[in-house]
Amino acid sequence: MAGGPAVRAVRGRRRDEARTKRERCMRTVGLTAGWAVRGKTPGSYDDYAILGSGGGTFRPQDFTAILDRYTLGNPPPERTGPEALPWISLTEVLDDHGSNLGVAIHDWTDGTDAAGRPIVRTRYGYFPYEQFVRAPVSYASLVHAVSGLGVDGFAPNALDVPPYAPEDIARDIEDHNWLGRAATAAALLLEGPVTITGADDLDHSLRLRFLDAVAALLPYGWRPGLTAATWLRGENSNIRLAFAYHPQPGSYELDWRVAELQPSADTRLAHAYAHELRRSISRRSLLEVLAYLSTRSEYMVNADPKHAYEILVDLDRPALVLERVRRNECDASEVAALLEGGRYKELPRRSDHEFLLASLIRLGGGVATVQSVWQELGAGVRSEPWRALTDEVVRRVRSVPSDDPNPYVRLADSLGLTDELLADIVGTSQNPQLGLAPVQATADLLDRWTDPVAADRPRLVRALRGQSAMVCGLVAGLDRGGIQREDAWLDLLSGVAKENLLRPFHALRVPDMPVTVSDIDAFARYGADCVALLISSAARRERLDGLAAVLIRWLAGLPASDRRTWLDRLRDVRPSRGAEAAVLDLLRMSSGEPPVHLETPDRGAYATAFRRLVTDESLRRLANNVQYGLTEHLRDRRWAHDPDQAALVIALTEALCAVDGPNRAALVEEVVRGRASNPELADWPVHKRWWPDASARFPAVAADEYPIILQALPSHTSLQGVGRLIAEAMRRGTKPEVIWSAVDASEWPLGGVYLLAAVLEARMIGVHRHGRNFGDADDMAYALLRSAQDTLPHLRGELREAVGDRLPSDLGLPLDVAELVSLSADDEPAPTERIRQTLEDAEARARSLQGRRGLLGRRKG
């Protein structure tokens, strides 16, 4: 046979197209229509009028209004050229029943009127749109029907037209290279009117076919609102798409002479629609896109233009959703809609089907949809959906706060794959950095979905071999189940775990079973998570008190570099009682780390357990570390503002001071420093009870009480608090220069203004709190200020300015009062002898100061 495969393919396609065309020609669509013909009687002086009409409810005057609304302008007399008749307009008209597609053909007749002017005939047909919802037809078919219209109505069989033929329009677009222009025009119509300029060489039939091509690239339901014309002379805002010499005001211009026109990025909807057209045609074919759009015939005149874009996207939605999922731009609802509607099957590759199902799982989609599609696909346990299912269960178990993983485990159970799922989950939990909470949550899930009595999880049991932390998580959680279940699990796990891993947990169940440091040392080799899980289980069983001494001795025997890892794991243990909180904190403090559970509401039990353990003879050698750990905690002095925490801190301090250790004095000093943050701490009963005994036992600390406190002042201590501490220090006999040296070394912002204010506060506190008379209080203030000038020479200038600023306000009130009480009946000042003497003494002192220094501070003579 002559010709290669490509030639044979072309010939085959042409034969198929010819056969399709013959078959289509054999079928017709019968239309219903109303009509009208407008023109003049030849040789008359009549105006243009409706010469005949029928087929509907419109009257002649209605047709006149319709044709005037969509007028295309006055045609030129020339019978050739771009503006020559015939002109064709495509419009919409509404009647009592709904929307109609209107078609008007304007052309010349052979007759003239009485003035010799040629007569234009307008043939107009309107077609109820509802008939096109069921059977769409092209504009060309409607124009062909109207061309058979005369003054007596439609010619016989004129309304029998061929059905819509996307292949004919596709051929026009491809043969004339119209795709770029037509796609741009269609896209721009979603934004507003469009005028096509520069198409002077096209005759009216090509223009009509181009309008058909533009309409075909939009959903068919857009046509009722797509008013268009093969030529527009003048202006008419009711025509949205037209060929013309010049663009209509407010319309987008499409210059026919530019072959590769595209909507600008400013027209966002048009730009998106044109892009989606190109993408859909490249993935499918032009014919498939046209055929699809012709089926979307729902009426869209009042719809949001974005709906047209959504319709176009819906054609290739499976591929689009797949692409968006790969870019992580898709949500679960989009994927679920694709899977639930079965449209995922339009994608040719099974791997894409499984990828979408896996994505729905990862996006947290509905389990019912996942199960339905899973069963349709028959996905296996090594497929991508399976990996997604495992990952999702693991993610939910490990999330904080935890998401419920059980719906997905229930899905696996319905598929008969629970054992495989749980085994895979265990296989993903080997990371030693996983943390205590995720291990325990995973173990709880395994326990929930496993019957240890039936031993029906062989894959899970095999997966647990060598998974020490997961085994411990399972055993640690058994305290919340019945004895029979505990026994069954321990029997089951004894086949995959060594005896020294399970022994400490057995000891928690048997009150008299001892646990030695050697036992803990062997157990701890399985990892820090195992120790943390043991402690957690002991705390829940209220057995941690009995295990505490062994754990502390074991931890103290580790190299210092190893302790941090173990202690970090203990942070995840959440004690439910004060005694367990005390043990956990002691484990930390025995390595010199600060406690973290002092805010426990069960402070009495905390203090009792703490006191018993620190005085245990076997742990006395660790007292120094514990004292240091508590001292480190007290450096953050927030505890000093909470009476309950302060009471617990003092109780722990008393317990630690009852045993030997070089850090005892440092610990007492830190409690004393608590008053720097809260001077009122000394007023609380617990401090009043504690300090007399502590000061007697630690006289060196008591002797330096106020220097210790004042040197620890934070920046936020109030003026009243600093004044109180200074007044107390002076009352206790602390020298002023010691006071200022300590305050100057603190974080408190000591400057001239603050110094003066603190002294004045101390003066008033001396009077009102300590019972000093004003003379003694003034002497104290004078001594403090005199010492400040000597001890803090860098503040002399600031202090002088502060006094100068404050002097007028301090003198103003006494003078005003003297004036007030000295007024006589006739409002003339009449001060008493004592007031006069006081004012004269003050004046003499001021003149003396002025005489020595001068008014501005310059020495005279």
Coordinates of C-alpha atoms in Angstrom, one line a residue, residues 146-533:
V146 CA -33.3 33.2 9.0
S147 CA -32.0 33.6 5.4
G148 CA -35.1 31.6 4.3
L149 CA -37.4 34.1 5.8
G150 CA -39.8 36.1 3.7
V151 CA -42.7 38.5 4.4
D152 CA -45.0 35.5 4.6
G153 CA -42.8 33.7 7.1
F154 CA -40.2 31.0 7.0
A155 CA -39.8 28.9 3.9
P156 CA -40.7 25.2 4.2
N157 CA -38.0 23.2 6.1
A158 CA -36.1 26.4 6.9
L159 CA -36.2 25.6 10.6
D160 CA -34.8 22.1 10.1
V161 CA -31.1 22.7 10.7
P162 CA -28.1 20.4 11.3
P163 CA -27.1 19.7 14.9
Y164 CA -24.2 21.4 16.5
A165 CA -20.9 20.2 14.9
P166 CA -17.8 21.0 17.0
E167 CA -15.6 19.4 14.3
D168 CA -16.7 22.0 11.7
I169 CA -15.8 24.8 14.1
A170 CA -12.5 23.1 15.0
R171 CA -11.7 22.8 11.3
D172 CA -12.4 26.5 10.7
I173 CA -10.1 27.4 13.7
E174 CA -7.3 25.2 12.5
D175 CA -7.6 26.0 8.8
H176 CA -7.6 29.7 9.3
N177 CA -5.2 29.8 12.3
W178 CA -7.8 31.5 14.5
L179 CA -7.1 29.8 17.8
G180 CA -5.1 32.7 19.4
R181 CA -7.5 35.4 18.2
A182 CA -10.6 33.4 19.1
A183 CA -9.3 32.4 22.5
T184 CA -8.3 35.9 23.4
A185 CA -11.7 37.3 22.3
A186 CA -13.6 34.7 24.3
A187 CA -11.5 35.3 27.4
L188 CA -11.9 39.1 27.1
L189 CA -15.7 38.8 26.8
L190 CA -15.6 37.6 30.5
E191 CA -14.2 41.1 31.4
G192 CA -16.3 43.3 29.0
P193 CA -17.2 44.2 25.4
V194 CA -14.7 43.5 22.6
T195 CA -14.2 45.3 19.3
I196 CA -12.3 43.5 16.5
T197 CA -10.4 46.0 14.3
G198 CA -8.1 45.6 11.3
A199 CA -10.2 42.7 9.8
D200 CA -11.2 44.6 6.6
D201 CA -10.3 41.7 4.3
L202 CA -12.7 39.3 5.9
D203 CA -16.1 39.0 4.2
H204 CA -19.3 38.6 6.2
S205 CA -19.4 34.8 6.0
L206 CA -15.9 34.5 7.5
R207 CA -16.7 37.0 10.2
L208 CA -19.8 35.0 11.1
R209 CA -17.8 31.8 11.3
F210 CA -15.2 33.6 13.5
L211 CA -18.1 34.7 15.9
D212 CA -19.1 31.1 16.0
A213 CA -15.6 30.1 16.8
V214 CA -15.4 32.7 19.7
A215 CA -18.7 31.5 21.1
A216 CA -17.6 27.9 20.8
L217 CA -14.7 28.6 23.1
L218 CA -17.1 29.7 25.9
P219 CA -19.8 27.5 27.6
Y220 CA -22.8 27.3 25.3
G221 CA -25.0 28.8 28.0
W222 CA -23.0 32.1 27.6
R223 CA -24.7 32.7 24.2
P224 CA -27.9 34.4 25.2
G225 CA -25.8 37.3 26.6
L226 CA -23.3 37.2 23.7
T227 CA -24.6 40.0 21.5
A228 CA -22.5 40.3 18.4
A229 CA -22.3 41.7 14.9
T230 CA -20.4 41.1 11.7
W231 CA -20.0 44.8 11.4
L232 CA -20.9 47.8 13.6
R233 CA -21.0 51.4 12.1
G234 CA -21.2 54.0 14.8
E235 CA -21.7 53.1 18.5
N236 CA -24.0 50.7 20.3
S237 CA -23.2 49.7 23.9
N238 CA -25.7 46.8 23.6
I239 CA -23.4 45.0 21.2
R240 CA -20.6 43.2 23.1
L241 CA -18.6 41.7 20.3
A242 CA -18.3 43.3 16.8
F243 CA -16.1 44.0 13.8
A244 CA -15.6 47.7 13.2
Y245 CA -13.1 50.3 12.0
H246 CA -12.6 51.7 15.5
P247 CA -13.1 50.3 19.0
Q248 CA -16.3 51.0 20.9
P249 CA -15.9 53.2 23.9
G250 CA -15.2 51.1 27.0
S251 CA -14.4 48.0 25.0
Y252 CA -11.2 45.9 24.7
E253 CA -9.7 46.1 21.2
L254 CA -8.6 43.0 19.4
D255 CA -6.4 44.0 16.4
W256 CA -6.8 41.3 13.8
R257 CA -3.4 42.2 12.3
V258 CA -1.6 40.9 15.5
A259 CA -1.6 37.2 15.2
E260 CA -0.5 36.3 18.8
L261 CA -2.7 38.5 20.9
Q262 CA -3.2 37.4 24.5
P263 CA -5.1 39.0 27.4
S264 CA -2.9 41.2 29.6
A265 CA -2.2 40.2 33.2
D266 CA -4.4 43.2 34.3
T267 CA -7.4 41.3 33.1
R268 CA -7.0 38.6 35.6
L269 CA -10.1 36.5 34.7
A270 CA -9.4 36.7 31.0
H271 CA -5.8 35.9 31.5
A272 CA -6.7 32.8 33.6
Y273 CA -9.4 31.7 31.1
A274 CA -7.0 32.0 28.1
H275 CA -4.3 30.1 30.0
E276 CA -6.7 27.3 30.9
L277 CA -8.0 27.1 27.3
R278 CA -4.4 26.6 26.0
R279 CA -3.6 24.1 28.8
S280 CA -6.8 22.0 28.2
I281 CA -6.3 22.0 24.4
S282 CA -2.7 20.9 24.8
R283 CA -3.6 18.1 27.1
R284 CA -6.6 16.9 25.2
S285 CA -7.5 18.4 21.8
L286 CA -9.3 21.4 20.4
L287 CA -12.2 19.2 19.3
E288 CA -12.7 17.7 22.7
V289 CA -12.7 21.1 24.4
L290 CA -15.3 22.4 21.9
A291 CA -17.5 19.3 22.3
Y292 CA -17.3 19.6 26.1
L293 CA -18.2 23.4 26.1
S294 CA -21.2 22.8 23.8
T295 CA -22.7 20.5 26.5
R296 CA -22.6 23.2 29.2
S297 CA -25.8 24.9 28.0
E298 CA -27.3 26.0 31.3
Y299 CA -28.4 29.6 31.1
M300 CA -25.6 31.9 32.2
V301 CA -26.7 35.5 31.4
N302 CA -26.9 36.6 35.1
A303 CA -24.1 34.3 36.3
D304 CA -20.8 35.4 37.6
P305 CA -18.3 35.4 34.7
K306 CA -16.0 33.3 37.0
H307 CA -18.5 30.5 36.6
A308 CA -17.5 30.2 32.9
Y309 CA -13.9 29.7 34.1
E310 CA -15.0 27.0 36.6
I311 CA -16.9 25.2 33.8
L312 CA -13.8 25.2 31.6
V313 CA -11.6 24.0 34.5
D314 CA -14.1 21.2 35.2
L315 CA -13.3 19.7 31.8
D316 CA -9.8 18.8 32.8
R317 CA -10.4 18.9 36.6
P318 CA -8.8 15.5 37.2
A319 CA -5.5 16.5 35.6
L320 CA -5.7 20.0 37.2
V321 CA -6.3 18.6 40.7
L322 CA -3.5 16.1 40.2
E323 CA -1.2 19.0 39.2
R324 CA -2.3 21.1 42.2
V325 CA -1.8 18.2 44.6
R326 CA 1.8 17.8 43.3
R327 CA 2.4 21.5 44.0
N328 CA 0.8 21.2 47.5
E329 CA -1.9 23.7 46.5
C330 CA -4.9 21.5 46.9
D331 CA -7.2 20.9 49.9
A332 CA -9.0 17.7 50.9
S333 CA -12.4 18.8 49.5
E334 CA -11.1 19.1 45.9
V335 CA -9.5 15.6 46.0
A336 CA -12.5 14.1 47.7
A337 CA -14.9 15.5 45.1
L338 CA -12.7 14.0 42.3
L339 CA -12.6 10.6 44.0
E340 CA -16.2 10.5 45.1
G341 CA -17.5 11.4 41.6
G342 CA -15.3 8.8 40.0
R343 CA -13.6 11.3 37.7
Y344 CA -10.2 10.2 38.9
K345 CA -10.7 7.3 36.4
E346 CA -10.3 9.8 33.5
L347 CA -6.6 9.9 34.4
P348 CA -4.9 7.1 32.3
R349 CA -2.4 5.9 34.9
R350 CA -3.2 3.7 37.9
S351 CA -0.3 5.3 39.7
D352 CA -2.1 8.7 39.5
H353 CA -5.2 7.1 41.0
E354 CA -3.3 5.7 44.0
F355 CA -1.4 9.0 44.4
L356 CA -4.7 10.9 44.7
L357 CA -6.0 8.4 47.2
A358 CA -2.8 8.7 49.2
S359 CA -3.1 12.5 49.0
L360 CA -6.6 12.5 50.4
I361 CA -5.4 10.5 53.4
R362 CA -2.5 12.9 54.0
L363 CA -4.9 15.8 53.7
G364 CA -7.2 14.3 56.4
G365 CA -10.0 13.4 54.0
G366 CA -13.1 11.5 55.0
V367 CA -12.5 7.9 55.9
A368 CA -15.7 6.7 54.1
T369 CA -14.4 8.0 50.8
V370 CA -10.9 6.6 51.4
Q371 CA -12.4 3.2 52.1
S372 CA -14.7 3.2 49.1
V373 CA -12.0 4.2 46.6
W374 CA -9.5 1.9 48.3
Q375 CA -11.8 -1.0 47.6
E376 CA -12.3 0.1 44.0
L377 CA -8.6 0.2 43.4
G378 CA -7.8 -2.9 45.4
A379 CA -4.7 -1.2 46.9
G380 CA -2.1 -3.4 48.6
V381 CA 0.0 -3.1 51.7
R382 CA 3.1 -1.8 49.8
S383 CA 1.2 0.8 47.7
E384 CA 1.4 4.5 48.1
P385 CA -2.0 4.7 49.8
W386 CA -0.8 2.2 52.3
R387 CA 2.3 4.3 53.1
A388 CA 0.0 7.4 53.4
L389 CA -2.3 5.5 55.8
T390 CA 0.6 4.4 58.0
D391 CA 2.1 7.9 58.0
E392 CA -1.2 9.5 58.9
V393 CA -1.8 7.2 61.8
V394 CA 1.8 7.9 63.0
R395 CA 1.3 11.7 62.6
R396 CA -1.9 11.6 64.5
V397 CA -0.4 9.6 67.4
R398 CA 2.6 11.9 67.6
S399 CA 0.9 15.2 67.2
V400 CA 0.6 17.7 70.1
P401 CA -2.2 17.9 71.0
S402 CA -2.9 14.4 69.6
D403 CA -5.3 13.8 66.8
D404 CA -7.5 10.8 66.9
P405 CA -5.9 8.0 64.9
N406 CA -8.6 5.4 65.5
P407 CA -10.8 6.1 62.4
Y408 CA -7.8 5.2 60.2
V409 CA -7.0 2.1 62.2
R410 CA -10.6 1.2 62.0
L411 CA -10.3 1.6 58.2
A412 CA -7.4 -0.8 58.1
D413 CA -9.4 -3.2 60.4
S414 CA -12.3 -3.1 57.9
L415 CA -9.8 -4.1 55.2
G416 CA -8.5 -6.9 57.3
L417 CA -5.0 -5.2 57.6
T418 CA -4.8 -4.2 61.3
D419 CA -1.9 -6.5 62.1
E420 CA 0.1 -5.2 59.1
L421 CA -0.7 -1.5 60.0
L422 CA 0.3 -1.9 63.7
A423 CA 3.5 -3.7 62.7
D424 CA 4.4 -0.9 60.3
I425 CA 3.7 1.8 62.9
V426 CA 6.1 0.0 65.3
G427 CA 8.7 -0.1 62.5
T428 CA 8.6 3.7 62.2
S429 CA 9.1 4.2 65.9
Q430 CA 12.8 3.3 66.2
N431 CA 14.0 6.9 66.4
P432 CA 15.7 7.3 69.8
Q433 CA 14.9 11.0 69.7
L434 CA 11.2 10.4 69.4
G435 CA 10.4 11.4 73.0
L436 CA 8.4 9.8 75.8
A437 CA 4.9 11.1 74.9
P438 CA 4.8 9.7 71.3
V439 CA 6.1 6.3 72.4
Q440 CA 3.5 6.1 75.1
A441 CA 0.7 7.2 72.8
T442 CA 1.8 4.6 70.2
A443 CA 1.9 1.9 72.8
D444 CA -1.6 2.8 74.0
L445 CA -2.8 2.5 70.4
L446 CA -1.2 -0.9 70.0
D447 CA -2.8 -2.0 73.3
R448 CA -6.3 -0.8 72.2
W449 CA -6.2 -2.7 68.9
T450 CA -4.6 -5.9 70.2
D451 CA -6.1 -8.8 72.2
P452 CA -3.1 -10.2 74.1
V453 CA -5.1 -13.2 75.2
A454 CA -6.0 -14.2 71.7
A455 CA -2.4 -13.4 70.5
D456 CA -3.8 -12.5 67.1
R457 CA -1.1 -10.0 66.0
P458 CA 1.8 -12.2 64.9
R459 CA 3.3 -9.4 62.7
L460 CA 3.1 -6.9 65.4
V461 CA 4.8 -9.2 68.0
R462 CA 7.6 -9.9 65.5
A463 CA 8.0 -6.1 64.9
L464 CA 8.3 -5.5 68.6
R465 CA 11.5 -7.6 68.8
G466 CA 14.4 -5.2 69.6
Q467 CA 12.0 -2.3 70.1
S468 CA 12.8 -1.8 73.8
A469 CA 11.1 1.6 74.2
M470 CA 7.9 0.4 72.6
V471 CA 7.9 -2.7 74.8
C472 CA 8.3 -0.5 77.9
G473 CA 5.6 1.8 76.6
L474 CA 3.2 -1.2 76.4
V475 CA 4.1 -2.5 79.8
A476 CA 4.1 0.9 81.4
G477 CA 0.5 1.4 80.3
L478 CA -0.7 -1.8 81.7
D479 CA -1.3 -0.3 85.1
R480 CA -4.5 1.1 83.6
G481 CA -5.9 -2.3 82.6
G482 CA -7.0 -5.5 84.4
I483 CA -4.6 -8.0 86.0
Q484 CA -5.6 -10.6 83.4
R485 CA -4.7 -8.3 80.5
E486 CA -1.3 -7.4 82.2
D487 CA -0.4 -11.0 82.6
A488 CA -1.4 -11.8 79.0
W489 CA 0.8 -9.0 77.7
L490 CA 3.8 -9.9 79.8
D491 CA 3.5 -13.5 78.7
L492 CA 3.3 -12.3 75.0
L493 CA 6.2 -9.9 75.4
S494 CA 8.5 -12.4 77.2
G495 CA 9.1 -14.0 73.9
V496 CA 10.5 -10.8 72.3
A497 CA 12.0 -9.0 75.3
K498 CA 14.8 -10.0 77.7
E499 CA 14.1 -10.6 81.4
N500 CA 16.2 -7.7 82.6
L501 CA 14.0 -5.3 80.5
L502 CA 10.8 -6.6 82.1
R503 CA 12.1 -7.2 85.7
P504 CA 11.6 -3.6 87.0
F505 CA 8.0 -3.6 85.8
H506 CA 7.4 -6.9 87.5
A507 CA 8.8 -5.3 90.7
L508 CA 6.2 -2.6 90.5
R509 CA 3.4 -5.2 90.6
V510 CA 4.9 -7.2 93.4
P511 CA 5.3 -5.1 96.6
D512 CA 8.1 -7.1 98.2
M513 CA 10.2 -7.6 95.0
P514 CA 13.4 -5.7 95.4
V515 CA 15.1 -3.6 92.7
T516 CA 18.8 -2.9 93.0
V517 CA 21.1 -0.4 91.5
S518 CA 22.5 -3.2 89.3
D519 CA 18.9 -3.9 88.1
I520 CA 18.4 -0.3 87.1
D521 CA 21.9 -0.1 85.5
A522 CA 21.1 -3.1 83.3
F523 CA 17.7 -1.8 82.5
A524 CA 19.0 1.7 81.7
R525 CA 21.2 0.3 78.9
Y526 CA 18.0 -0.1 76.8
G527 CA 17.7 3.7 76.7
A528 CA 16.6 6.9 78.4
D529 CA 13.0 6.4 77.2
C530 CA 12.8 3.1 79.0
V531 CA 13.9 4.7 82.3
A532 CA 11.4 7.5 81.8
L533 CA 8.6 5.1 81.1

